[in-house]
Amino acid sequence: MSGTRSTAISIACLRCVRLGAFVNLHRRLRGPAPGVNGCSNLMVEVLGDQGRHRAHAVGVNVLPFNLAVEIDGIFEVR
């Protein structure tokens, strides 16, 4: 990370391309994690039409720190 640099950009320059999620399907968790759909809805709410994206979710039997969901995203900066 030492080779990275920080750049301030306007949110108007962002477009959400894809969101992916790993959902912890441990037996104690019931139903889908609310964070998956919530994150998709947040992208559209914040970015408008630029927040519309492709998405996928994969169920796993364990996540680090026993998290319920892990979400990643790909964004385009214009």
PDB file of N, CA and C in Angstrom:
ATOM      1  N   MET A   1       0.815  -1.191   0.000  1.00  0.00           N
ATOM      2  CA  MET A   1       0.000   0.000   0.000  1.00  0.00           C
ATOM      3  C   MET A   1       0.861   1.259   0.000  1.00  0.00           C
ATOM      4  N   SER A   2       2.132   1.152   0.269  1.00  0.00           N
ATOM      5  CA  SER A   2       2.961   2.354   0.344  1.00  0.00           C
ATOM      6  C   SER A   2       3.087   3.046  -1.005  1.00  0.00           C
ATOM      7  N   GLY A   3       2.847   2.332  -2.095  1.00  0.00           N
ATOM      8  CA  GLY A   3       2.935   2.929  -3.423  1.00  0.00           C
ATOM      9  C   GLY A   3       1.652   3.601  -3.873  1.00  0.00           C
ATOM     10  N   THR A   4       0.582   3.511  -3.068  1.00  0.00           N
ATOM     11  CA  THR A   4      -0.687   4.131  -3.457  1.00  0.00           C
ATOM     12  C   THR A   4      -0.701   5.587  -3.052  1.00  0.00           C
ATOM     13  N   ARG A   5      -1.561   6.342  -3.707  1.00  0.00           N
ATOM     14  CA  ARG A   5      -1.692   7.747  -3.338  1.00  0.00           C
ATOM     15  C   ARG A   5      -3.167   8.073  -3.188  1.00  0.00           C
ATOM     16  N   SER A   6      -3.462   9.045  -2.403  1.00  0.00           N
ATOM     17  CA  SER A   6      -4.834   9.445  -2.149  1.00  0.00           C
ATOM     18  C   SER A   6      -5.209  10.590  -3.084  1.00  0.00           C
ATOM     19  N   THR A   7      -6.380  10.479  -3.697  1.00  0.00           N
ATOM     20  CA  THR A   7      -6.867  11.520  -4.587  1.00  0.00           C
ATOM     21  C   THR A   7      -8.318  11.806  -4.237  1.00  0.00           C
ATOM     22  N   ALA A   8      -8.628  13.072  -4.024  1.00  0.00           N
ATOM     23  CA  ALA A   8     -10.012  13.450  -3.736  1.00  0.00           C
ATOM     24  C   ALA A   8     -10.771  13.566  -5.053  1.00  0.00           C
ATOM     25  N   ILE A   9     -11.933  12.914  -5.117  1.00  0.00           N
ATOM     26  CA  ILE A   9     -12.766  12.981  -6.319  1.00  0.00           C
ATOM     27  C   ILE A   9     -14.193  13.329  -5.919  1.00  0.00           C
ATOM     28  N   SER A  10     -14.938  13.844  -6.852  1.00  0.00           N
ATOM     29  CA  SER A  10     -16.346  14.137  -6.624  1.00  0.00           C
ATOM     30  C   SER A  10     -17.158  12.859  -6.770  1.00  0.00           C
ATOM     31  N   ILE A  11     -18.196  12.721  -5.965  1.00  0.00           N
ATOM     32  CA  ILE A  11     -19.051  11.536  -6.051  1.00  0.00           C
ATOM     33  C   ILE A  11     -19.759  11.490  -7.407  1.00  0.00           C
ATOM     34  N   ALA A  12     -19.889  12.645  -8.067  1.00  0.00           N
ATOM     35  CA  ALA A  12     -20.526  12.695  -9.386  1.00  0.00           C
ATOM     36  C   ALA A  12     -19.676  11.984 -10.440  1.00  0.00           C
ATOM     37  N   CYS A  13     -18.413  11.738 -10.148  1.00  0.00           N
ATOM     38  CA  CYS A  13     -17.509  11.066 -11.090  1.00  0.00           C
ATOM     39  C   CYS A  13     -17.528   9.546 -10.933  1.00  0.00           C
ATOM     40  N   LEU A  14     -18.302   9.022  -9.982  1.00  0.00           N
ATOM     41  CA  LEU A  14     -18.308   7.586  -9.714  1.00  0.00           C
ATOM     42  C   LEU A  14     -19.475   6.882 -10.384  1.00  0.00           C
ATOM     43  N   ARG A  15     -19.227   5.658 -10.818  1.00  0.00           N
ATOM     44  CA  ARG A  15     -20.283   4.762 -11.300  1.00  0.00           C
ATOM     45  C   ARG A  15     -20.021   3.393 -10.693  1.00  0.00           C
ATOM     46  N   CYS A  16     -21.028   2.817 -10.064  1.00  0.00           N
ATOM     47  CA  CYS A  16     -20.908   1.478  -9.490  1.00  0.00           C
ATOM     48  C   CYS A  16     -21.103   0.462 -10.611  1.00  0.00           C
ATOM     49  N   VAL A  17     -20.100  -0.360 -10.854  1.00  0.00           N
ATOM     50  CA  VAL A  17     -20.141  -1.351 -11.918  1.00  0.00           C
ATOM     51  C   VAL A  17     -20.651  -2.685 -11.390  1.00  0.00           C
ATOM     52  N   ARG A  18     -20.119  -3.116 -10.229  1.00  0.00           N
ATOM     53  CA  ARG A  18     -20.466  -4.433  -9.712  1.00  0.00           C
ATOM     54  C   ARG A  18     -20.309  -4.465  -8.200  1.00  0.00           C
ATOM     55  N   LEU A  19     -21.223  -5.156  -7.527  1.00  0.00           N
ATOM     56  CA  LEU A  19     -21.090  -5.457  -6.107  1.00  0.00           C
ATOM     57  C   LEU A  19     -21.115  -6.969  -5.948  1.00  0.00           C
ATOM     58  N   GLY A  20     -20.257  -7.462  -5.108  1.00  0.00           N
ATOM     59  CA  GLY A  20     -20.221  -8.886  -4.807  1.00  0.00           C
ATOM     60  C   GLY A  20     -20.317  -9.086  -3.306  1.00  0.00           C
ATOM     61  N   ALA A  21     -20.872 -10.205  -2.898  1.00  0.00           N
ATOM     62  CA  ALA A  21     -21.025 -10.461  -1.468  1.00  0.00           C
ATOM     63  C   ALA A  21     -20.738 -11.927  -1.154  1.00  0.00           C
ATOM     64  N   PHE A  22     -20.093 -12.136  -0.028  1.00  0.00           N
ATOM     65  CA  PHE A  22     -19.953 -13.459   0.561  1.00  0.00           C
ATOM     66  C   PHE A  22     -20.840 -13.456   1.797  1.00  0.00           C
ATOM     67  N   VAL A  23     -21.791 -14.373   1.848  1.00  0.00           N
ATOM     68  CA  VAL A  23     -22.761 -14.424   2.939  1.00  0.00           C
ATOM     69  C   VAL A  23     -22.469 -15.636   3.809  1.00  0.00           C
ATOM     70  N   ASN A  24     -22.322 -15.408   5.112  1.00  0.00           N
ATOM     71  CA  ASN A  24     -22.065 -16.471   6.066  1.00  0.00           C
ATOM     72  C   ASN A  24     -23.351 -17.262   6.265  1.00  0.00           C
ATOM     73  N   LEU A  25     -23.347 -18.537   5.870  1.00  0.00           N
ATOM     74  CA  LEU A  25     -24.530 -19.385   5.991  1.00  0.00           C
ATOM     75  C   LEU A  25     -24.463 -20.297   7.208  1.00  0.00           C
ATOM     76  N   HIS A  26     -23.752 -19.868   8.227  1.00  0.00           N
ATOM     77  CA  HIS A  26     -23.645 -20.643   9.458  1.00  0.00           C
ATOM     78  C   HIS A  26     -25.041 -20.983   9.978  1.00  0.00           C
ATOM     79  N   ARG A  27     -25.178 -22.111  10.594  1.00  0.00           N
ATOM     80  CA  ARG A  27     -26.507 -22.596  11.003  1.00  0.00           C
ATOM     81  C   ARG A  27     -27.252 -21.647  11.933  1.00  0.00           C
ATOM     82  N   ARG A  28     -26.546 -20.773  12.644  1.00  0.00           N
ATOM     83  CA  ARG A  28     -27.216 -19.847  13.556  1.00  0.00           C
ATOM     84  C   ARG A  28     -27.826 -18.651  12.833  1.00  0.00           C
ATOM     85  N   LEU A  29     -27.384 -18.382  11.612  1.00  0.00           N
ATOM     86  CA  LEU A  29     -27.925 -17.253  10.869  1.00  0.00           C
ATOM     87  C   LEU A  29     -29.133 -17.716  10.064  1.00  0.00           C
ATOM     88  N   ARG A  30     -30.202 -16.994  10.125  1.00  0.00           N
ATOM     89  CA  ARG A  30     -31.429 -17.351   9.428  1.00  0.00           C
ATOM     90  C   ARG A  30     -31.682 -16.380   8.281  1.00  0.00           C
ATOM     91  N   GLY A  31     -31.874 -16.888   7.081  1.00  0.00           N
ATOM     92  CA  GLY A  31     -32.189 -16.047   5.930  1.00  0.00           C
ATOM     93  C   GLY A  31     -30.996 -15.261   5.434  1.00  0.00           C
ATOM     94  N   PRO A  32     -31.200 -14.514   4.350  1.00  0.00           N
ATOM     95  CA  PRO A  32     -30.088 -13.745   3.771  1.00  0.00           C
ATOM     96  C   PRO A  32     -29.685 -12.594   4.677  1.00  0.00           C
ATOM     97  N   ALA A  33     -28.437 -12.224   4.606  1.00  0.00           N
ATOM     98  CA  ALA A  33     -27.960 -11.092   5.401  1.00  0.00           C
ATOM     99  C   ALA A  33     -28.566  -9.806   4.865  1.00  0.00           C
ATOM    100  N   PRO A  34     -29.124  -8.969   5.720  1.00  0.00           N
ATOM    101  CA  PRO A  34     -29.775  -7.746   5.248  1.00  0.00           C
ATOM    102  C   PRO A  34     -28.803  -6.763   4.601  1.00  0.00           C
ATOM    103  N   GLY A  35     -27.522  -6.898   4.882  1.00  0.00           N
ATOM    104  CA  GLY A  35     -26.540  -5.973   4.321  1.00  0.00           C
ATOM    105  C   GLY A  35     -26.375  -6.078   2.815  1.00  0.00           C
ATOM    106  N   VAL A  36     -26.679  -7.224   2.230  1.00  0.00           N
ATOM    107  CA  VAL A  36     -26.473  -7.411   0.793  1.00  0.00           C
ATOM    108  C   VAL A  36     -27.425  -6.516  -0.006  1.00  0.00           C
ATOM    109  N   ASN A  37     -28.723  -6.639   0.214  1.00  0.00           N
ATOM    110  CA  ASN A  37     -29.677  -5.787  -0.488  1.00  0.00           C
ATOM    111  C   ASN A  37     -29.563  -4.340  -0.038  1.00  0.00           C
ATOM    112  N   GLY A  38     -29.256  -4.133   1.214  1.00  0.00           N
ATOM    113  CA  GLY A  38     -29.098  -2.775   1.729  1.00  0.00           C
ATOM    114  C   GLY A  38     -27.978  -2.028   1.035  1.00  0.00           C
ATOM    115  N   CYS A  39     -26.881  -2.702   0.769  1.00  0.00           N
ATOM    116  CA  CYS A  39     -25.758  -2.069   0.076  1.00  0.00           C
ATOM    117  C   CYS A  39     -26.140  -1.721  -1.360  1.00  0.00           C
ATOM    118  N   SER A  40     -26.843  -2.620  -2.041  1.00  0.00           N
ATOM    119  CA  SER A  40     -27.306  -2.338  -3.401  1.00  0.00           C
ATOM    120  C   SER A  40     -28.232  -1.127  -3.423  1.00  0.00           C
ATOM    121  N   ASN A  41     -29.158  -1.088  -2.487  1.00  0.00           N
ATOM    122  CA  ASN A  41     -30.083   0.048  -2.407  1.00  0.00           C
ATOM    123  C   ASN A  41     -29.356   1.345  -2.096  1.00  0.00           C
ATOM    124  N   LEU A  42     -28.342   1.286  -1.243  1.00  0.00           N
ATOM    125  CA  LEU A  42     -27.568   2.474  -0.892  1.00  0.00           C
ATOM    126  C   LEU A  42     -26.841   3.042  -2.105  1.00  0.00           C
ATOM    127  N   MET A  43     -26.273   2.176  -2.927  1.00  0.00           N
ATOM    128  CA  MET A  43     -25.570   2.653  -4.125  1.00  0.00           C
ATOM    129  C   MET A  43     -26.505   3.435  -5.045  1.00  0.00           C
ATOM    130  N   VAL A  44     -27.723   2.934  -5.235  1.00  0.00           N
ATOM    131  CA  VAL A  44     -28.694   3.626  -6.091  1.00  0.00           C
ATOM    132  C   VAL A  44     -29.160   4.922  -5.435  1.00  0.00           C
ATOM    133  N   GLU A  45     -29.355   4.891  -4.123  1.00  0.00           N
ATOM    134  CA  GLU A  45     -29.801   6.091  -3.410  1.00  0.00           C
ATOM    135  C   GLU A  45     -28.750   7.196  -3.457  1.00  0.00           C
ATOM    136  N   VAL A  46     -27.497   6.837  -3.296  1.00  0.00           N
ATOM    137  CA  VAL A  46     -26.418   7.829  -3.253  1.00  0.00           C
ATOM    138  C   VAL A  46     -26.002   8.284  -4.651  1.00  0.00           C
ATOM    139  N   LEU A  47     -25.885   7.330  -5.586  1.00  0.00           N
ATOM    140  CA  LEU A  47     -25.353   7.648  -6.912  1.00  0.00           C
ATOM    141  C   LEU A  47     -26.423   7.806  -7.994  1.00  0.00           C
ATOM    142  N   GLY A  48     -27.681   7.574  -7.665  1.00  0.00           N
ATOM    143  CA  GLY A  48     -28.748   7.662  -8.668  1.00  0.00           C
ATOM    144  C   GLY A  48     -28.574   6.581  -9.720  1.00  0.00           C
ATOM    145  N   ASP A  49     -28.808   6.935 -10.984  1.00  0.00           N
ATOM    146  CA  ASP A  49     -28.667   5.952 -12.060  1.00  0.00           C
ATOM    147  C   ASP A  49     -27.247   5.409 -12.171  1.00  0.00           C
ATOM    148  N   GLN A  50     -26.258   6.190 -11.752  1.00  0.00           N
ATOM    149  CA  GLN A  50     -24.865   5.731 -11.784  1.00  0.00           C
ATOM    150  C   GLN A  50     -24.608   4.654 -10.727  1.00  0.00           C
ATOM    151  N   GLY A  51     -25.562   4.451  -9.829  1.00  0.00           N
ATOM    152  CA  GLY A  51     -25.425   3.425  -8.794  1.00  0.00           C
ATOM    153  C   GLY A  51     -26.025   2.086  -9.191  1.00  0.00           C
ATOM    154  N   ARG A  52     -26.696   2.031 -10.336  1.00  0.00           N
ATOM    155  CA  ARG A  52     -27.269   0.758 -10.815  1.00  0.00           C
ATOM    156  C   ARG A  52     -26.123  -0.135 -11.281  1.00  0.00           C
ATOM    157  N   HIS A  53     -26.149  -1.392 -10.878  1.00  0.00           N
ATOM    158  CA  HIS A  53     -24.986  -2.257 -11.057  1.00  0.00           C
ATOM    159  C   HIS A  53     -25.394  -3.714 -11.206  1.00  0.00           C
ATOM    160  N   ARG A  54     -24.446  -4.539 -11.541  1.00  0.00           N
ATOM    161  CA  ARG A  54     -24.593  -5.999 -11.501  1.00  0.00           C
ATOM    162  C   ARG A  54     -24.202  -6.437 -10.093  1.00  0.00           C
ATOM    163  N   ALA A  55     -24.776  -7.544  -9.657  1.00  0.00           N
ATOM    164  CA  ALA A  55     -24.454  -8.024  -8.314  1.00  0.00           C
ATOM    165  C   ALA A  55     -24.484  -9.545  -8.281  1.00  0.00           C
ATOM    166  N   HIS A  56     -23.727 -10.084  -7.336  1.00  0.00           N
ATOM    167  CA  HIS A  56     -23.771 -11.519  -7.096  1.00  0.00           C
ATOM    168  C   HIS A  56     -23.491 -11.768  -5.616  1.00  0.00           C
ATOM    169  N   ALA A  57     -23.989 -12.899  -5.137  1.00  0.00           N
ATOM    170  CA  ALA A  57     -23.749 -13.296  -3.753  1.00  0.00           C
ATOM    171  C   ALA A  57     -23.397 -14.776  -3.728  1.00  0.00           C
ATOM    172  N   VAL A  58     -22.463 -15.118  -2.859  1.00  0.00           N
ATOM    173  CA  VAL A  58     -22.013 -16.496  -2.707  1.00  0.00           C
ATOM    174  C   VAL A  58     -22.145 -16.869  -1.233  1.00  0.00           C
ATOM    175  N   GLY A  59     -22.787 -17.991  -0.967  1.00  0.00           N
ATOM    176  CA  GLY A  59     -22.910 -18.473   0.404  1.00  0.00           C
ATOM    177  C   GLY A  59     -21.681 -19.265   0.806  1.00  0.00           C
ATOM    178  N   VAL A  60     -21.159 -18.988   1.992  1.00  0.00           N
ATOM    179  CA  VAL A  60     -19.981 -19.696   2.514  1.00  0.00           C
ATOM    180  C   VAL A  60     -20.275 -20.167   3.938  1.00  0.00           C
ATOM    181  N   ASN A  61     -19.507 -21.141   4.403  1.00  0.00           N
ATOM    182  CA  ASN A  61     -19.774 -21.666   5.742  1.00  0.00           C
ATOM    183  C   ASN A  61     -19.078 -20.886   6.848  1.00  0.00           C
ATOM    184  N   VAL A  62     -18.120 -20.038   6.510  1.00  0.00           N
ATOM    185  CA  VAL A  62     -17.449 -19.224   7.529  1.00  0.00           C
ATOM    186  C   VAL A  62     -16.806 -18.006   6.857  1.00  0.00           C
ATOM    187  N   LEU A  63     -16.801 -16.895   7.586  1.00  0.00           N
ATOM    188  CA  LEU A  63     -16.110 -15.678   7.158  1.00  0.00           C
ATOM    189  C   LEU A  63     -15.177 -15.241   8.281  1.00  0.00           C
ATOM    190  N   PRO A  64     -14.120 -14.494   7.971  1.00  0.00           N
ATOM    191  CA  PRO A  64     -13.216 -14.023   9.023  1.00  0.00           C
ATOM    192  C   PRO A  64     -13.968 -13.243  10.099  1.00  0.00           C
ATOM    193  N   PHE A  65     -13.552 -13.408  11.321  1.00  0.00           N
ATOM    194  CA  PHE A  65     -14.135 -12.725  12.479  1.00  0.00           C
ATOM    195  C   PHE A  65     -15.615 -13.050  12.652  1.00  0.00           C
ATOM    196  N   ASN A  66     -16.076 -14.149  12.035  1.00  0.00           N
ATOM    197  CA  ASN A  66     -17.475 -14.579  12.118  1.00  0.00           C
ATOM    198  C   ASN A  66     -18.449 -13.506  11.618  1.00  0.00           C
ATOM    199  N   LEU A  67     -18.020 -12.741  10.613  1.00  0.00           N
ATOM    200  CA  LEU A  67     -18.882 -11.718  10.022  1.00  0.00           C
ATOM    201  C   LEU A  67     -20.094 -12.352   9.365  1.00  0.00           C
ATOM    202  N   ALA A  68     -21.190 -11.615   9.272  1.00  0.00           N
ATOM    203  CA  ALA A  68     -22.390 -12.109   8.601  1.00  0.00           C
ATOM    204  C   ALA A  68     -22.271 -11.967   7.092  1.00  0.00           C
ATOM    205  N   VAL A  69     -21.617 -10.894   6.634  1.00  0.00           N
ATOM    206  CA  VAL A  69     -21.510 -10.638   5.196  1.00  0.00           C
ATOM    207  C   VAL A  69     -20.234  -9.849   4.915  1.00  0.00           C
ATOM    208  N   GLU A  70     -19.634 -10.114   3.760  1.00  0.00           N
ATOM    209  CA  GLU A  70     -18.473  -9.358   3.275  1.00  0.00           C
ATOM    210  C   GLU A  70     -18.840  -8.863   1.881  1.00  0.00           C
ATOM    211  N   ILE A  71     -18.737  -7.554   1.661  1.00  0.00           N
ATOM    212  CA  ILE A  71     -19.146  -6.958   0.391  1.00  0.00           C
ATOM    213  C   ILE A  71     -17.961  -6.269  -0.265  1.00  0.00           C
ATOM    214  N   ASP A  72     -17.798  -6.500  -1.583  1.00  0.00           N
ATOM    215  CA  ASP A  72     -16.766  -5.795  -2.333  1.00  0.00           C
ATOM    216  C   ASP A  72     -17.423  -5.135  -3.542  1.00  0.00           C
ATOM    217  N   GLY A  73     -16.751  -4.162  -4.105  1.00  0.00           N
ATOM    218  CA  GLY A  73     -17.325  -3.464  -5.246  1.00  0.00           C
ATOM    219  C   GLY A  73     -16.278  -3.022  -6.238  1.00  0.00           C
ATOM    220  N   ILE A  74     -16.725  -2.861  -7.478  1.00  0.00           N
ATOM    221  CA  ILE A  74     -15.892  -2.299  -8.542  1.00  0.00           C
ATOM    222  C   ILE A  74     -16.582  -1.012  -8.979  1.00  0.00           C
ATOM    223  N   PHE A  75     -15.830   0.078  -8.966  1.00  0.00           N
ATOM    224  CA  PHE A  75     -16.351   1.383  -9.341  1.00  0.00           C
ATOM    225  C   PHE A  75     -15.542   1.969 -10.486  1.00  0.00           C
ATOM    226  N   GLU A  76     -16.217   2.687 -11.335  1.00  0.00           N
ATOM    227  CA  GLU A  76     -15.568   3.378 -12.452  1.00  0.00           C
ATOM    228  C   GLU A  76     -15.466   4.850 -12.067  1.00  0.00           C
ATOM    229  N   VAL A  77     -14.297   5.428 -12.268  1.00  0.00           N
ATOM    230  CA  VAL A  77     -14.086   6.854 -12.010  1.00  0.00           C
ATOM    231  C   VAL A  77     -13.946   7.533 -13.359  1.00  0.00           C
ATOM    232  N   ARG A  78     -14.784   8.519 -13.587  1.00  0.00           N
ATOM    233  CA  ARG A  78     -14.719   9.238 -14.870  1.00  0.00           C
ATOM    234  C   ARG A  78     -14.145  10.606 -14.693  1.00  0.00           C
TER     235      ARG A  78
END
